[in-house]
């Protein structure tokens, strides 16, 4: 059979934004407001009305400077929660603008819950919203802003000329058409990565996970392949979530004051580990101590809700409908009794994520990546944990402003025929192999194999997320074999072709995750990164960032230790 | 997990090349079988149970079905847009007791793309 010849669309633009989620939409709108005539394109693998993390809706703005907080106090809180290591400059620049960014999205139509004119608090640094349609609200504003949206076009690689990013390739995952978009500046905003590890749920319920199963780490993988510097992939995000349904728990703990107890009914964090209002447990420790309880045989861990009135429970259900309607159904179907078992807590992930933890592109204060022409924002950008949706908006805005300013002085955006042909061959290979009736592997099979090996040897739930040098080396070896098998992927149609690229991307991300996990020889974030062979925090040697660059030619991953100097990072900021 | 599309209720949204259910799925999991005029789910295990398709179906043909391993049968949850600012959710338990929740929202129906009309699927269902 002949090789598949897709229709090829070559489009030239000023700004290309990859991923039309929270950060991508904010970037596009900011770019339009700054530059009324710029040509702006969003390349989005789904449909921006319902894509990414926000598809189902959310019920809170989790990063907000409330009345008795300041950007400084916010930074201090996040720094403590990240065990002393983060990019102070990135977190601080976010903190200074999150309220403004939120007000902006409110002006697009987002309903924020208020009490006497003031935003209703969810927790100390968060506010409640009626966010069911937060994503359609973004999309409406994008459409009103004369921005070209290419829906169902999934990005596969950057167009790179002499080390600079000058655009991206992608294909329509329904029609199979190919896109080569050249641009003066490119903003990557594809979110984080799920599905690198086997999730706590498997089989039929594998996608009952917290993070979007459709954010597959494409943005990371594209950067890795192009030689961008990445940071902190070893700080994995493993959230405690409502068991089975993977629903976020913040609203239960903070807004509805539901205590976490072990099987004995003890508030174990306080009783057994001495955490109090003053000595706060950090996010990763929450997981760490929950697993300590489980290992000690005092599981399951649950939220109790005896204290809630019927009215409060209805309010809680209504709030959850804004974000996780499936859990409300499950709650009712299983007739969870408020006096009996409570709501059980489990885990979800590990995810690679720059919005809760800090894995992602190494960027400067203005959100430039280390590749000229490429900017990063949102969950794909590293260094700034706990940015959440509002931090993603801020980063989108900053990236757009920088990108516009830089692109005024940039550069020829040539598309070379040779590069185009190489990417065409790579993109459609699984489809061509299938048509040639070659033996091979389907992407679903490869995904399962990747997740299994990451789970068992690279610190998944199989080993209580614990890590050990020798196991990581096994993972590394097995992954290398799996990577070779990537050549044998088969795709029956274009949807499946997309699944092939998703698993190829995940493999590239997984390889970097393992390299990072092997490098950090201490335990910085117990729970997220527990090295049982190096169980202590070692500030003398490891209060520094672990960064990586994969050489685009040789494919070798080079690891570096970036010294951490908070004062230098904050210079001229405050 | 999965959704079910009621074949009796679904009319494929008439001549639409890209019905709202198909358009709204963040995972590209629904396509239209043009010969049958029906929406079809590609793979149940890939579904995120996000309710996006359920909310937009004008025929209320779609239901989220939780896997039995984590959820007993007999309950259901259905959203319905009453107007552009309200979704009514009806939640019913096994015994048939139902509660309804009014969710205030900025419900914005999916806008039509010019591209929708010229849209054709190639390579579908091979
Ligand atoms: C279930 C859940 C609940 C949450 N609740 C809250 C909350 O209540 N409050 C809060 O503040 N934060 C919350 N968050 C976090 C917040 O939603 C995220 O931090 C934020 O949406 C991340 O923005 P982003 O733009 O980086 O990614 P996303 O918003 O996920 O956008 C990424 C976009 O990139 C697209 N994309 C991916 N790959 C490609 C590709 N190859 N080509 C083209 N496009 C691609 C995706 O389809 C998507 O549209 C929640 C997250 C989840 C998952
Ligand atoms: S939106 Fe509803 S009626 Fe229309 S095609 Fe989809 S399932 Fe069928
Ligand atoms: S529930 Fe969500 S993921 Fe599942 S088919 Fe519908 S839109 Fe797609």
XYZ file of C-alpha atoms and ligand atoms in Angstrom:
769
model
C 0.000 0.000 0.000
C 1.132 3.554 -0.716
C 2.394 5.821 2.039
C -0.337 8.015 3.368
C -0.197 11.522 1.871
C -1.975 13.967 4.152
C -3.119 17.392 3.065
C -0.460 19.813 4.311
C -1.406 23.191 5.721
C 1.465 25.617 6.094
C 0.368 28.675 8.024
C 2.517 31.614 9.055
C 1.597 33.626 12.134
C 2.993 36.061 14.698
C 2.218 34.089 17.823
C 1.480 30.404 18.115
C 0.022 29.145 21.388
C 0.021 25.390 21.876
C -2.753 24.232 24.213
C -5.903 26.290 24.740
C -6.383 25.650 28.465
C -6.207 28.104 31.348
C -2.718 29.381 30.520
C -3.086 29.214 26.729
C -6.365 31.134 26.623
C -5.028 33.767 29.036
C -1.936 34.148 26.845
C -3.980 34.532 23.670
C -6.289 37.135 25.201
C -3.387 39.090 26.712
C -1.617 39.068 23.356
C -4.714 40.419 21.654
C -5.151 43.157 24.237
C -1.524 44.221 23.893
C -1.413 43.986 20.143
C -4.669 44.576 18.263
C -3.248 43.477 14.913
C -1.032 40.529 15.766
C -1.897 37.224 14.114
C -2.555 34.771 16.940
C -3.225 31.054 16.611
C -4.160 28.521 19.285
C -3.392 24.912 18.409
C -5.574 22.682 20.590
C -5.927 18.920 20.566
C -9.506 19.017 21.885
C -12.079 21.787 21.548
C -11.301 24.858 23.662
C -14.871 25.008 25.024
C -14.219 21.835 27.030
C -10.564 20.913 27.138
C -7.823 20.169 29.625
C -8.093 20.217 33.419
C -11.002 22.627 33.418
C -13.299 20.596 31.144
C -15.675 19.517 33.874
C -15.467 22.781 35.801
C -13.816 23.700 39.106
C -15.214 25.151 42.316
C -12.437 27.350 43.650
C -9.578 29.669 42.822
C -6.922 27.904 44.833
C -4.313 30.655 44.733
C -5.629 34.017 45.850
C -4.364 36.776 48.109
C -7.157 37.013 50.648
C -7.664 39.870 53.061
C -5.034 38.982 55.613
C -2.444 37.709 53.148
C 0.177 39.470 51.048
C 2.258 38.311 48.086
C 5.150 37.994 50.548
C 3.168 35.796 52.929
C 1.978 33.737 49.988
C 5.553 33.137 48.860
C 6.558 32.179 52.365
C 3.741 29.674 52.602
C 4.559 28.028 49.250
C 8.244 27.933 50.090
C 7.612 26.161 53.348
C 5.267 23.747 51.611
C 7.988 22.958 49.013
C 10.508 22.218 51.762
C 12.568 25.302 51.127
C 13.233 24.933 47.431
C 11.439 26.825 44.678
C 11.885 29.670 42.235
C 11.024 32.573 44.522
C 10.931 34.979 41.583
C 8.349 32.958 39.684
C 6.095 32.392 42.685
C 6.354 36.026 43.724
C 5.542 37.416 40.269
C 2.512 35.139 40.244
C 1.412 36.183 43.742
C 1.574 39.860 42.815
C -0.943 39.398 40.007
C -3.309 36.569 40.906
C -6.101 38.771 42.188
C -5.920 40.987 39.148
C -6.006 37.925 36.867
C -9.014 36.576 38.750
C -10.871 39.872 38.454
C -10.241 39.746 34.742
C -11.778 36.313 34.341
C -14.673 37.498 36.499
C -15.203 40.259 33.956
C -15.489 37.594 31.241
C -18.396 36.109 33.181
C -16.976 33.787 35.841
C -19.306 33.817 38.889
C -17.319 34.325 42.106
C -19.176 33.613 45.341
C -19.371 36.683 47.545
C -20.249 37.562 51.085
C -21.103 41.217 51.570
C -19.240 42.109 48.421
C -16.123 40.200 49.399
C -15.046 36.909 47.802
C -16.131 33.960 49.920
C -13.072 32.122 51.219
C -12.588 28.433 50.664
C -9.414 28.271 52.752
C -6.752 30.734 53.921
C -5.512 31.427 50.374
C -8.407 30.442 48.165
C -11.896 31.559 47.231
C -15.049 29.799 46.059
C -16.510 30.126 42.592
C -19.410 28.733 40.590
C -17.064 27.321 38.034
C -19.035 24.743 36.069
C -18.622 26.713 32.866
C -15.193 28.192 33.504
C -13.906 26.664 30.284
C -16.700 27.819 27.949
C -16.212 31.282 29.492
C -12.536 31.251 28.457
C -13.524 30.056 24.999
C -16.126 32.760 24.525
C -13.585 35.465 25.327
C -11.081 33.887 22.940
C -13.676 33.879 20.174
C -14.543 37.520 20.804
C -10.861 38.390 20.541
C -10.340 37.460 16.884
C -7.979 34.607 17.629
C -7.698 31.694 15.225
C -8.373 28.404 16.983
C -7.332 25.128 15.414
C -9.359 22.618 17.384
C -8.535 18.888 17.296
C -5.025 19.601 16.062
C -2.501 17.898 18.268
C 1.040 19.254 18.392
C 3.806 16.723 17.766
C 7.081 18.662 17.602
C 8.571 22.122 17.448
C 9.991 23.525 14.236
C 13.553 24.339 15.216
C 16.018 26.342 13.153
C 19.571 26.594 14.469
C 18.431 26.123 18.046
C 15.527 28.597 17.871
C 11.896 27.562 17.986
C 10.084 28.996 14.971
C 6.816 27.092 15.064
C 5.291 23.676 15.542
C 3.967 20.688 13.669
C 0.712 18.937 14.385
C -2.057 16.911 12.833
C -5.832 16.885 13.030
C -6.703 13.808 15.003
C -9.937 13.310 13.095
C -9.168 14.242 9.497
C -5.476 13.377 9.541
C -4.525 16.700 7.924
C -1.032 17.923 8.707
C -0.154 21.386 10.009
C 3.168 23.188 9.908
C 2.781 26.521 11.633
C 5.636 28.955 11.554
C 5.596 31.769 14.094
C 7.703 34.626 15.415
C 7.087 33.340 18.933
C 5.693 30.118 20.389
C 4.046 29.729 23.803
C 3.796 26.204 25.122
C 0.809 25.633 27.430
C -0.131 21.981 27.139
C -0.461 21.291 30.863
C 1.243 18.509 32.814
C 1.406 14.762 32.283
C -0.858 11.984 33.473
C -0.443 8.329 32.615
C 3.312 8.142 33.075
C 2.628 5.734 35.956
C -0.083 3.169 36.455
C -2.819 4.953 38.286
C -4.377 3.777 41.548
C -7.342 2.752 39.418
C -6.777 0.262 36.618
C -8.606 -1.479 33.784
C -12.108 -0.171 33.104
C -11.655 2.603 35.649
C -8.112 3.606 34.695
C -9.233 7.048 33.577
C -11.081 7.706 36.832
C -8.151 9.883 37.777
C -7.739 13.375 39.142
C -5.651 15.013 36.396
C -6.917 15.122 32.845
C -6.064 11.775 31.245
C -5.811 13.708 27.976
C -2.954 15.917 29.164
C -0.268 13.476 28.200
C 2.891 15.524 28.562
C 3.219 16.515 24.894
C 4.630 19.915 25.770
C 7.314 18.409 27.992
C 8.212 15.807 25.385
C 8.488 18.347 22.581
C 10.800 20.456 24.711
C 12.850 17.452 25.759
C 13.336 16.409 22.135
C 14.329 19.945 21.136
C 16.918 20.228 23.916
C 15.113 22.595 26.299
C 16.283 22.653 29.896
C 13.834 21.059 32.327
C 13.682 21.279 36.091
C 12.510 19.253 39.116
C 10.926 16.276 37.346
C 11.775 14.324 40.489
C 9.192 16.294 42.474
C 6.269 14.187 41.394
C 2.750 15.151 42.308
C 0.862 12.457 44.179
C -2.254 14.008 45.648
C -4.414 12.517 48.346
C -7.838 12.315 46.795
C -11.221 10.787 47.521
C -10.679 7.062 47.068
C -11.858 5.506 43.786
C -13.188 8.745 42.395
C -9.939 10.782 42.671
C -11.888 13.917 43.546
C -9.936 16.802 45.151
C -10.282 16.949 48.921
C -9.501 20.591 49.724
C -13.110 21.654 49.806
C -13.950 18.864 52.279
C -11.041 19.578 54.592
C -11.024 23.359 54.454
C -14.508 24.565 53.713
C -16.477 21.832 55.430
C -13.919 21.225 58.193
C -14.046 17.470 57.814
C -11.326 15.898 59.995
C -9.105 13.109 58.666
C -9.076 10.061 60.864
C -7.591 6.570 60.842
C -9.458 3.347 61.539
C -9.272 4.047 65.292
C -10.998 7.363 64.772
C -7.826 9.240 65.704
C -6.925 12.514 64.092
C -3.574 10.907 63.456
C -1.708 13.905 62.052
C -2.122 15.644 65.377
C -2.174 12.720 67.728
C 0.659 10.623 66.322
C 2.824 13.085 64.414
C 2.355 16.296 66.349
C 1.049 18.512 63.554
C -0.997 21.454 64.724
C -2.286 24.770 63.492
C 1.173 26.223 64.135
C 3.208 23.267 62.979
C 1.504 22.678 59.675
C 1.788 19.497 57.676
C 3.028 20.151 54.128
C 1.322 18.762 51.016
C 3.801 15.962 50.460
C 3.906 15.058 54.156
C 0.160 14.641 54.104
C 0.710 11.724 51.740
C 3.769 10.516 53.604
C 1.997 10.254 56.967
C -1.118 8.782 55.467
C 1.005 5.958 54.089
C 2.732 5.584 57.436
C -0.670 4.934 58.932
C -1.588 2.501 56.174
C 1.702 0.616 56.604
C 1.126 0.473 60.358
C -2.206 -1.197 59.705
C -4.324 1.741 60.811
C -6.044 2.300 57.476
C -8.313 3.167 55.893
C -8.046 6.917 56.324
C -11.296 8.819 55.967
C -12.957 12.161 56.315
C -15.614 12.077 59.013
C -18.777 13.998 58.459
C -21.009 13.279 61.456
C -20.940 16.967 62.254
C -22.464 18.033 58.955
C -26.168 18.861 58.774
C -28.295 17.657 55.871
C -28.231 21.169 54.521
C -24.437 21.298 54.615
C -24.200 17.960 52.847
C -26.463 19.274 50.097
C -24.264 22.359 49.808
C -21.206 20.128 49.559
C -22.815 18.027 46.831
C -23.791 21.128 44.918
C -20.223 22.409 45.173
C -18.885 19.088 43.944
C -21.228 19.182 40.952
C -19.160 22.142 39.746
C -16.078 19.948 39.486
C -16.626 16.218 39.963
C -20.229 15.299 39.234
C -19.267 11.635 38.926
C -18.400 11.536 42.621
C -21.810 12.881 43.597
C -23.344 9.997 41.672
C -20.987 7.509 43.276
C -21.734 8.851 46.745
C -25.425 8.313 46.217
C -25.071 4.966 44.453
C -23.010 3.588 47.317
C -25.287 5.168 49.919
C -22.293 6.408 51.920
C -23.608 6.853 55.446
C -22.448 9.959 57.228
C -22.353 8.147 60.586
C -20.543 5.080 59.349
C -17.577 4.952 57.045
C -17.225 8.609 56.145
C -15.522 9.463 52.883
C -12.438 7.374 52.349
C -9.199 8.917 51.145
C -6.889 7.375 48.569
C -4.304 8.693 46.156
C -4.041 9.501 42.474
C -1.020 9.744 40.232
C 1.993 10.131 40.291
C 1.631 13.039 37.896
C 4.320 15.244 36.449
C 3.052 18.730 36.955
C 4.263 22.305 37.272
C 1.046 23.739 38.695
C 0.896 21.869 41.998
C 4.487 20.692 42.247
C 7.217 22.256 40.109
C 8.231 19.970 37.241
C 8.627 21.660 33.910
C 10.502 24.016 31.663
C 13.297 25.996 33.277
C 12.207 29.553 32.582
C 13.355 33.054 33.387
C 11.276 35.600 35.246
C 9.658 36.692 31.973
C 8.739 33.059 31.151
C 11.337 32.528 28.433
C 12.485 28.926 28.147
C 16.115 28.163 27.368
C 15.246 27.841 23.657
C 15.047 31.214 21.881
C 11.531 31.862 20.571
C 9.859 29.517 23.070
C 7.927 30.633 26.172
C 6.178 28.453 28.741
C 3.149 29.008 30.964
C 0.902 27.004 33.273
C 1.322 23.428 34.404
C 4.012 22.773 31.773
C 6.292 25.474 33.229
C 8.533 24.569 36.152
C 9.780 26.186 39.335
C 6.523 27.597 40.717
C 4.484 25.132 42.744
C 0.920 25.852 43.862
C 0.174 28.172 40.998
C -3.195 26.546 40.306
C -5.597 28.024 37.803
C -5.023 31.668 38.751
C -1.243 31.295 38.605
C -1.647 29.758 35.151
C -3.555 32.843 34.021
C -0.782 35.097 35.315
C 1.919 33.050 33.618
C -0.041 33.051 30.353
C -0.196 36.842 30.491
C 3.479 37.275 31.298
C 4.531 34.832 28.578
C 2.381 36.643 26.012
C 3.804 40.044 26.889
C 7.375 38.778 26.681
C 6.717 36.865 23.500
C 5.242 39.939 21.783
C 8.106 42.162 22.898
C 10.727 39.664 21.734
C 8.986 38.844 18.479
C 9.119 42.500 17.482
C 12.855 41.998 17.043
C 12.728 38.427 15.799
C 13.723 36.616 13.097
C 13.101 34.700 9.918
C 10.687 31.844 10.286
C 11.758 29.548 7.523
C 10.245 26.103 7.096
C 12.776 23.784 5.480
C 11.478 21.047 3.198
C 13.881 18.496 4.669
C 12.605 19.083 8.228
C 9.019 18.950 7.041
C 9.571 15.592 5.332
C 11.296 14.145 8.406
C 8.404 15.093 10.669
C 5.822 13.864 8.153
C 7.505 10.470 8.066
C 7.713 10.316 11.863
C 4.137 11.464 12.395
C 2.382 9.017 10.089
C 4.693 6.065 10.530
C 2.341 4.053 12.787
C -0.487 4.538 10.309
C 1.682 3.512 7.380
C 2.978 0.435 9.182
C -0.588 -0.584 9.887
C -1.547 -0.156 6.259
C 1.446 -2.213 5.189
C 0.052 -4.976 7.433
C 3.219 -5.044 9.488
C 3.354 -6.828 12.817
C 3.521 -4.393 15.639
C 2.213 -3.023 18.879
C -0.895 -0.984 19.508
C -0.537 2.161 21.617
C -2.858 0.882 24.362
C -0.544 -2.107 24.889
C 2.526 0.064 25.032
C 0.914 2.499 27.425
C 0.049 -0.320 29.819
C 3.582 -1.661 29.669
C 5.113 1.740 30.317
C 2.821 2.336 33.279
C 3.517 -1.087 34.721
C 7.276 -0.692 34.681
C 7.120 2.837 36.073
C 4.791 1.637 38.796
C 6.881 -1.306 39.867
C 10.418 0.075 39.548
C 10.199 3.868 39.473
C 8.174 4.423 42.612
C 4.503 3.897 41.872
C 1.847 2.738 44.258
C 3.223 -0.805 43.931
C 6.073 0.242 46.268
C 4.076 2.830 48.235
C 5.729 5.424 45.944
C 9.108 4.692 47.601
C 12.247 4.974 45.491
C 15.517 3.085 45.440
C 18.580 3.468 43.218
C 18.655 -0.192 42.148
C 14.986 -0.288 41.270
C 15.316 2.936 39.291
C 18.140 1.370 37.311
C 15.881 -1.531 36.419
C 13.252 0.956 35.278
C 15.842 2.754 33.208
C 16.932 -0.419 31.446
C 13.416 -1.611 30.748
C 12.420 1.775 29.467
C 15.270 1.755 26.983
C 13.930 -1.487 25.529
C 10.431 -0.088 25.412
C 11.684 3.003 23.645
C 13.063 0.884 20.817
C 9.666 -0.759 20.440
C 8.269 2.691 19.690
C 9.306 1.976 16.101
C 6.693 -0.781 15.956
C 3.621 1.225 16.904
C 0.514 0.732 14.798
C -2.430 3.058 14.236
C -5.661 1.998 12.577
C -7.045 5.527 12.326
C -6.069 9.063 13.261
C -7.488 8.901 16.737
C -5.248 5.934 17.346
C -2.378 7.759 15.663
C -2.826 10.377 18.346
C -2.689 7.667 21.007
C 0.612 6.512 19.471
C 2.104 9.985 19.805
C 0.787 10.256 23.336
C 2.620 7.116 24.396
C 5.800 8.166 22.569
C 5.640 11.480 24.417
C 5.061 9.747 27.724
C 8.095 7.528 27.185
C 10.290 10.581 26.569
C 8.933 12.190 29.739
C 9.360 8.975 31.764
C 12.995 8.730 30.747
C 13.664 12.212 32.106
C 11.659 11.488 35.273
C 13.871 8.484 36.017
C 17.040 10.464 35.320
C 15.910 13.126 37.786
C 14.884 10.602 40.432
C 18.290 8.953 40.168
C 20.109 12.253 40.485
C 18.620 13.643 43.691
C 20.357 11.602 46.370
C 18.368 12.787 49.357
C 14.725 12.816 50.356
C 13.533 16.371 49.814
C 9.789 15.775 49.529
C 8.808 12.696 51.581
C 5.776 11.130 49.964
C 6.410 12.629 46.540
C 10.073 11.676 46.431
C 11.012 9.269 49.196
C 14.462 7.764 48.554
C 14.619 4.865 50.978
C 18.343 4.613 50.253
C 18.797 8.326 51.111
C 16.057 8.913 53.678
C 17.105 12.342 54.984
C 16.922 15.866 53.698
C 20.473 16.984 52.942
C 20.655 20.761 52.611
C 24.433 20.843 52.394
C 24.479 18.995 49.106
C 20.946 19.173 47.733
C 19.349 22.527 48.456
C 19.586 23.082 44.710
C 17.557 22.420 41.592
C 18.075 19.299 39.565
C 17.895 20.213 35.882
C 18.253 18.240 32.676
C 18.881 18.752 29.001
C 18.523 15.975 26.455
C 20.987 16.410 23.658
C 18.884 16.634 20.465
C 21.598 14.858 18.461
C 22.781 12.030 20.695
C 19.641 11.656 22.824
C 21.804 11.617 25.939
C 20.365 13.247 29.039
C 22.740 15.640 30.826
C 21.938 16.373 34.455
C 23.032 19.509 36.288
C 22.714 20.889 39.799
C 21.547 24.503 39.717
C 22.541 26.362 42.855
C 19.691 27.923 44.784
C 20.034 31.537 45.868
C 16.760 33.061 47.019
C 18.179 36.567 47.421
C 19.548 36.627 43.909
C 16.246 35.346 42.547
C 14.297 38.046 44.328
C 16.715 40.868 43.464
C 14.829 43.996 42.326
C 11.492 42.348 43.082
C 11.038 43.348 46.694
C -15.109 4.904 32.933
C -17.967 5.011 30.509
C -21.067 6.621 29.110
C -24.013 5.082 27.358
C -25.667 6.688 24.364
C -29.322 5.735 24.099
C -29.810 4.654 20.488
C -33.517 5.385 20.643
C -33.073 8.941 21.831
C -30.012 9.896 19.780
C -30.871 11.179 16.306
C -27.301 12.076 15.456
C -28.370 15.709 15.674
C -29.790 15.519 12.172
C -27.421 16.645 9.481
C -24.845 18.023 11.874
C -21.352 16.992 10.886
C -20.143 17.501 14.406
C -22.884 17.128 17.027
C -22.344 18.822 20.400
C -21.452 15.588 22.202
C -18.653 14.904 19.769
C -17.497 18.474 19.856
C -17.313 18.734 23.613
C -15.389 15.585 24.506
C -11.918 16.559 25.768
C -10.609 13.132 24.779
C -12.054 12.934 21.257
C -13.905 9.799 22.319
C -17.175 10.277 20.451
C -17.678 10.174 16.698
C -20.710 10.172 14.479
C -21.588 7.114 12.463
C -23.057 8.969 9.503
C -24.742 5.975 7.908
C -26.658 5.236 11.108
C -27.060 8.869 12.188
C -25.863 7.946 15.650
C -23.163 9.107 18.010
C -20.743 6.320 18.975
C -18.267 6.067 21.859
C -14.835 4.833 20.839
C -13.638 3.276 24.078
C -15.393 3.163 27.431
C -12.219 2.714 29.461
C -10.829 5.989 28.066
C -13.745 8.064 29.380
C -13.018 10.582 32.176
C -16.707 10.799 33.324
C -16.474 14.535 32.955
C -20.131 14.948 31.927
C -19.211 17.410 29.158
C -21.059 15.416 26.499
C -23.994 14.741 28.817
C -24.541 18.432 29.508
C -24.764 19.413 25.846
C -26.895 16.650 24.328
C -30.213 18.199 23.289
C -31.963 14.808 23.396
C -30.712 13.820 26.847
C -29.498 10.631 25.254
C -26.246 10.298 27.198
C -25.670 8.913 30.671
C -22.521 8.444 32.711
C -22.349 4.871 33.950
C -19.921 4.192 36.755
C -18.239 0.810 36.722
C -19.869 -1.682 39.048
C -16.554 -2.346 40.805
C -16.725 1.066 42.453
C -20.395 1.936 42.324
C -23.635 0.090 42.995
C -26.316 0.112 40.352
C -29.626 1.863 40.451
C -28.746 5.502 41.063
C -28.550 8.178 38.410
C -27.497 11.778 37.969
C -28.757 13.894 35.087
C -28.026 17.501 34.211
C -30.388 19.671 32.221
C -29.837 23.250 31.154
C -32.929 25.190 32.183
C -31.723 28.455 30.750
C -28.378 30.055 30.052
C -27.746 30.623 33.763
C -29.051 27.453 35.370
C -28.371 23.772 35.170
C -30.714 21.508 37.043
C -29.184 18.257 38.219
C -31.502 15.463 39.238
C -29.916 12.927 41.542
C -31.831 9.756 42.265
C -30.909 6.944 44.621
C -31.691 3.230 44.344
C -34.941 3.587 46.238
C -36.152 6.178 43.776
C -35.800 9.190 46.081
C -34.686 12.119 44.029
C -33.178 15.459 44.907
C -32.627 18.260 42.479
C -29.789 20.733 42.605
C -29.882 24.066 40.843
C -26.469 25.060 39.730
C -26.057 28.680 38.804
C -23.686 28.963 35.936
C -22.826 30.874 32.833
C -23.942 28.064 30.613
C -22.772 28.847 27.162
C -23.770 26.453 24.426
C -20.976 25.470 22.073
C -20.589 27.975 19.321
C -20.590 26.847 15.737
C -17.297 26.881 13.918
C -17.403 27.717 10.254
C -15.153 24.702 9.953
C -17.871 22.396 11.326
C -19.815 22.561 8.134
C -16.981 21.484 5.892
C -15.905 18.861 8.348
C -15.489 15.293 7.156
C -13.961 12.333 8.854
C -11.340 10.401 7.008
C -9.979 7.142 8.239
C -12.791 6.698 10.716
C -13.739 3.211 11.734
C -11.195 1.452 9.519
C -9.951 17.832 38.476
C -9.188 19.097 38.693
C -9.704 20.054 39.558
C -9.022 21.236 39.764
N -9.576 22.149 40.592
C -8.982 23.341 40.758
C -9.609 24.335 41.559
O -10.690 24.133 42.104
N -8.966 25.529 41.681
C -7.779 25.805 41.077
O -7.270 26.907 41.230
N -7.159 24.875 40.303
C -7.745 23.647 40.130
N -7.130 22.704 39.346
C -5.844 23.022 38.701
C -6.030 23.811 37.407
O -7.153 23.338 36.733
C -4.813 23.644 36.520
O -3.680 24.031 37.249
C -4.886 24.516 35.259
O -6.056 24.255 34.525
C -3.684 24.259 34.388
O -3.725 25.109 33.275
P -2.913 24.761 31.957
O -3.317 25.760 30.951
O -1.500 24.585 32.270
O -3.468 23.304 31.558
P -4.927 22.946 31.013
O -5.925 23.924 31.506
O -5.166 21.527 31.291
O -4.765 23.151 29.461
C -3.892 22.392 28.666
C -4.449 22.390 27.264
O -3.495 21.853 26.350
C -4.166 20.984 25.468
N -3.177 20.050 24.926
C -2.551 19.029 25.560
N -1.707 18.393 24.730
C -1.780 19.026 23.536
C -1.159 18.827 22.273
N -0.280 17.847 22.055
N -1.469 19.668 21.261
C -2.374 20.660 21.441
N -3.001 20.878 22.612
C -2.709 20.078 23.651
C -5.229 20.343 26.323
O -6.250 19.767 25.553
C -5.698 21.531 27.143
O -6.691 22.278 26.499
C -7.791 21.482 39.120
C -7.268 20.519 38.261
C -7.952 19.336 38.038
C -7.379 18.323 37.108
S -25.682 15.332 21.023
Fe -27.095 13.715 21.708
S -28.577 13.526 20.051
Fe -26.849 14.676 19.231
S -25.564 13.103 18.315
Fe -24.809 13.387 20.394
S -25.900 11.839 21.579
Fe -26.977 12.026 19.648
S -17.999 11.923 29.842
Fe -16.358 13.294 29.148
S -14.652 11.939 28.569
Fe -16.512 10.662 28.713
S -17.275 10.608 26.594
Fe -18.355 12.277 27.649
S -17.154 14.093 27.179
Fe -15.847 12.321 26.706
